[in-house]
mmCIF file of C-alpha atoms in Angstrom:
data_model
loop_
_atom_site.group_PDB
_atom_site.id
_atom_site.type_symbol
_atom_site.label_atom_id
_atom_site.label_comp_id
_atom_site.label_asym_id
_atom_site.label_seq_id
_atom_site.Cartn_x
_atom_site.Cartn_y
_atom_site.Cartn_z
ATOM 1 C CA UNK A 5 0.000 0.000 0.000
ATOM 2 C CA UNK A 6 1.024 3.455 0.572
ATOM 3 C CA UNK A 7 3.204 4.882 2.805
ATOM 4 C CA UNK A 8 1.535 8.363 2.457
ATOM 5 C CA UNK A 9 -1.885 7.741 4.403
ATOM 6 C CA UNK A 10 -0.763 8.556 7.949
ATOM 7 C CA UNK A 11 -2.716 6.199 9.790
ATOM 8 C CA UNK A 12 -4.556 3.632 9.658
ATOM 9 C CA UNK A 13 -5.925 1.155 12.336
ATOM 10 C CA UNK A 14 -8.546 -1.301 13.089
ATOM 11 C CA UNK A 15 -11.408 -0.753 16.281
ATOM 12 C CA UNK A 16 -11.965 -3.654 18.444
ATOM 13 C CA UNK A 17 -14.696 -6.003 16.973
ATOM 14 C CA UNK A 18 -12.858 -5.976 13.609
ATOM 15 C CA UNK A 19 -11.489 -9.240 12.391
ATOM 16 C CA UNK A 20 -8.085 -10.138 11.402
ATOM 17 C CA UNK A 21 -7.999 -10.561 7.786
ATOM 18 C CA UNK A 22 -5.809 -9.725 5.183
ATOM 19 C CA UNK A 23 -7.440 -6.793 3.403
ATOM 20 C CA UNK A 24 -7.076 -4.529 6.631
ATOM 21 C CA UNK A 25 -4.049 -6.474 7.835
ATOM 22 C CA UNK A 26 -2.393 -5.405 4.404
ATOM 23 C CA UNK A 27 -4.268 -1.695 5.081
ATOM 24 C CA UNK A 28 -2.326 -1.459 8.435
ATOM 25 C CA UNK A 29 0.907 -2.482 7.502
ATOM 26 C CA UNK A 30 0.873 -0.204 4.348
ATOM 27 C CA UNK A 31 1.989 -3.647 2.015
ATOM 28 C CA UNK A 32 1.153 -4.063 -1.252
ATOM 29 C CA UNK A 33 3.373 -7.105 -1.267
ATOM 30 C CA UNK A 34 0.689 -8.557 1.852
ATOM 31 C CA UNK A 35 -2.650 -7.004 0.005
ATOM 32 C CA UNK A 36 -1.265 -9.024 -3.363
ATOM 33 C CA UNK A 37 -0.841 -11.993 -1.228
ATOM 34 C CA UNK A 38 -4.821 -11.685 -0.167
ATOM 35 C CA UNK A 39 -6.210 -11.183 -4.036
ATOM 36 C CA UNK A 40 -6.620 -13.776 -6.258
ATOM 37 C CA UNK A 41 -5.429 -13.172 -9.937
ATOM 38 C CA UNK A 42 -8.728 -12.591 -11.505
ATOM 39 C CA UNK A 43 -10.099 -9.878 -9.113
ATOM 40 C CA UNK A 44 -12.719 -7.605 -10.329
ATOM 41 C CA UNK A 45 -12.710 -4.410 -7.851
ATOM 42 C CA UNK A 46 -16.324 -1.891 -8.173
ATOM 43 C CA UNK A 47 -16.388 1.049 -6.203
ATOM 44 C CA UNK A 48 -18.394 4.557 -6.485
ATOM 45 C CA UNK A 49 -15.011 6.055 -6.960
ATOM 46 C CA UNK A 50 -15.159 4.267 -10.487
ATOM 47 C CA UNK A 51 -17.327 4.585 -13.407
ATOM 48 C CA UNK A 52 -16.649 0.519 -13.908
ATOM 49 C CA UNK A 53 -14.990 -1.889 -12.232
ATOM 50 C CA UNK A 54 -11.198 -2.469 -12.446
ATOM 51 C CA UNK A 55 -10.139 -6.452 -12.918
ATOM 52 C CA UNK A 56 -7.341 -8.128 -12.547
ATOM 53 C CA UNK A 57 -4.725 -8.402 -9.635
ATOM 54 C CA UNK A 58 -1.771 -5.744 -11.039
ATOM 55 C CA UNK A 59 -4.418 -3.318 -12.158
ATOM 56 C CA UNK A 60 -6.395 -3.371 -8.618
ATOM 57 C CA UNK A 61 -3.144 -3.142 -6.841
ATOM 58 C CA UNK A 62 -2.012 -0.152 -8.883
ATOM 59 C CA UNK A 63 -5.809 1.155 -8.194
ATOM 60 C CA UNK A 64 -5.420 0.405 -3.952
ATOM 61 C CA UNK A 65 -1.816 2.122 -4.093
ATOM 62 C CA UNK A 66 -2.925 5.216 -5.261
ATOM 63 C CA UNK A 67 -6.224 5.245 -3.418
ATOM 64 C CA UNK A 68 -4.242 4.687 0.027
ATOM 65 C CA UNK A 69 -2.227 7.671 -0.672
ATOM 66 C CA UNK A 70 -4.747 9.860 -0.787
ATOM 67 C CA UNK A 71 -5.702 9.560 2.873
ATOM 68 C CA UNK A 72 -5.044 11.372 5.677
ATOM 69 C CA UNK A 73 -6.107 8.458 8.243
ATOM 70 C CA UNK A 74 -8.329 5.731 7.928
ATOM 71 C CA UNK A 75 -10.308 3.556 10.617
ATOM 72 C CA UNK A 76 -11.829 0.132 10.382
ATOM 73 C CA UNK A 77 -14.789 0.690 12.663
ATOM 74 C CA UNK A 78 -16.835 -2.363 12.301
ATOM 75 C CA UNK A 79 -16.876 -5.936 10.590
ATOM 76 C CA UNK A 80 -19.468 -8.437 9.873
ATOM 77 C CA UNK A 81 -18.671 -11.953 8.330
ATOM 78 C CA UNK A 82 -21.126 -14.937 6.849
ATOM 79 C CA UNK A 83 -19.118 -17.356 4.760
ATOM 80 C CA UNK A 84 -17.299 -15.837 1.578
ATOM 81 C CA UNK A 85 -18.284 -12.538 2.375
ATOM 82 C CA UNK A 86 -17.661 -9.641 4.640
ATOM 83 C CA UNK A 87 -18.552 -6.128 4.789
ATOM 84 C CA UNK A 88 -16.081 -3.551 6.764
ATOM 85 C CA UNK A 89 -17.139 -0.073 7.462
ATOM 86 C CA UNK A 90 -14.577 2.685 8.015
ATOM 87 C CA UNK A 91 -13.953 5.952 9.088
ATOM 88 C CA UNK A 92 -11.428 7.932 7.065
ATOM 89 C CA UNK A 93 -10.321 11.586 6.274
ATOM 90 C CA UNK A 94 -8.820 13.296 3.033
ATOM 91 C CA UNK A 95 -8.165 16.824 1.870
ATOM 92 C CA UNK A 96 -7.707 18.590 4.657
ATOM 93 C CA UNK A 97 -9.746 16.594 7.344
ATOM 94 C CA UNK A 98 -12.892 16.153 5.247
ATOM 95 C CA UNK A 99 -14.729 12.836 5.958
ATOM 96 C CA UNK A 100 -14.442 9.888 3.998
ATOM 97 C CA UNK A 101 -17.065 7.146 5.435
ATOM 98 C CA UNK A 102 -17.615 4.172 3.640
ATOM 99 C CA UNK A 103 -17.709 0.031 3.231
ATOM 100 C CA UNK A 104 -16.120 -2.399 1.458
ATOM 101 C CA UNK A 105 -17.806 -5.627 0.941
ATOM 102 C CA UNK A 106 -15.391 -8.510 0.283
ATOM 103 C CA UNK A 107 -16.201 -12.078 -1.519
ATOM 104 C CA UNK A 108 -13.607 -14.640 -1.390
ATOM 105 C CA UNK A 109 -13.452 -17.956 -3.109
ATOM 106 C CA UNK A 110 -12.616 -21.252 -1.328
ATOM 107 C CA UNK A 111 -9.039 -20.739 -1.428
ATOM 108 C CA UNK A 112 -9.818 -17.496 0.847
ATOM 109 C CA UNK A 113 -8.282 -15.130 -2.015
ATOM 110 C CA UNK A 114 -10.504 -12.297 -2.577
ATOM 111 C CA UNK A 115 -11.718 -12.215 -6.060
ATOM 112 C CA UNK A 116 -14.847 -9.318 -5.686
ATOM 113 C CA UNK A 117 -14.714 -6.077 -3.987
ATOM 114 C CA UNK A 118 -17.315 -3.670 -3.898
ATOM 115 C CA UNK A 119 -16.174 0.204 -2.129
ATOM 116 C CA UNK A 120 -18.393 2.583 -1.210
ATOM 117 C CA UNK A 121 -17.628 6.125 -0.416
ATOM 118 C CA UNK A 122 -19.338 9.024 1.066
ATOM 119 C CA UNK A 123 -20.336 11.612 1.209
ATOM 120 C CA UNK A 124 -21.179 12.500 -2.304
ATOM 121 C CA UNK A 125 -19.131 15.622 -2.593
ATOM 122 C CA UNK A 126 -15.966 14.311 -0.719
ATOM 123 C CA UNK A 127 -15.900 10.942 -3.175
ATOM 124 C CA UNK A 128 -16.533 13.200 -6.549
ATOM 125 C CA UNK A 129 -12.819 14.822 -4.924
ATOM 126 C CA UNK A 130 -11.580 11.452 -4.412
ATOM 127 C CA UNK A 131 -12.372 9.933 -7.761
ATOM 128 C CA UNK A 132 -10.893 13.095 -9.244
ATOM 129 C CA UNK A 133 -7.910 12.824 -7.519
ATOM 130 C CA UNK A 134 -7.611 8.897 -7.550
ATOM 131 C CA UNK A 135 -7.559 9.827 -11.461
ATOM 132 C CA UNK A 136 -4.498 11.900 -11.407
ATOM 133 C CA UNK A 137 -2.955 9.634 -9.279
ATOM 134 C CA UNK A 138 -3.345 6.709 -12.218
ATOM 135 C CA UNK A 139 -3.073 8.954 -15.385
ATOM 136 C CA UNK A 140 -1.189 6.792 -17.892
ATOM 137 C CA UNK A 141 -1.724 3.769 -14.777
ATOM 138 C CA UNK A 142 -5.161 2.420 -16.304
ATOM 139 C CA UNK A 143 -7.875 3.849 -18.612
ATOM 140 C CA UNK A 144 -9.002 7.574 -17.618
ATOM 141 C CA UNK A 145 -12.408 6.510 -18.387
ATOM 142 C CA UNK A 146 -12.477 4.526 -14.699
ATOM 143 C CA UNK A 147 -12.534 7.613 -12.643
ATOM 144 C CA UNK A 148 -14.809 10.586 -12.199
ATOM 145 C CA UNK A 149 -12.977 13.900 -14.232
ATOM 146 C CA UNK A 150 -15.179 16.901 -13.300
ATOM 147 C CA UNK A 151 -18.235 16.022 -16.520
#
């Protein structure tokens, strides 16, 4: 991950599991590790989803960087799938809140996540910024560009 978010942690009641283990430890190498090769990645940051594991990665690098600190507040878990909500902050302190819902196959390798980010303003930024963060990284036509 990215060494620029300046912190990141996990509230009690939130599971160990590799996507906010590899969150926490700011390791792309670990958050690799957790994804199986055909991931497909949605989030309303994007405008479609993003698959495949070096395309995600390069999409999770440069969304890390942009914040500012990020919280795993609560977890809930039924089978191959789990849904995390967290707290986080961007651009100058302004919230981030959101959930990421993970699906994993039977090897445990997550090959679906689904992001959500909010409020509607503060994500418009962050897919904005998320897209100069990739330009020439994937397809400008992922992120949100002001039209």
């Amino acid at each position: 991950m990215n060494r620029e978010t300046r912190t990141v942690s996990v509230a009690d009641g939130v599971g160990d599991q590799p996507w906010t283990r590899a969150f926490t430890a700011k390791d792309a190498e670990m958050f690799t590790a957790a994804i199986d090769e055909n991931v497909v990645l949605e989030a309303s940051a994007l405008r479609r989803p993003v698959e495949g594991r070096d395309r995600v990665k390069q999409v999770m690098e440069a969304t890390s960087g942009i914040y500012e600190s990020l919280v795993f507040v609560y977890e809930v878990s039924d089978g191959q799938r789990s849904c995390t909500e967290r707290e986080a902050e961007a651009f100058g302190g302004k919230s981030l809140r959101g959930s990421t819902i993970l699906t994993v196959n039977e090897h445990g390798k997550i090959v679906r996540a689904a992001i959500q980010h909010l409020p509607l303003d503060n994500l418009l930024a962050f897919s904005a910024e998320l897209g100069k963060r990739l330009n020439g990284k994937i397809d400008s036509g992922h992120v949100y560009t002001g039209g």
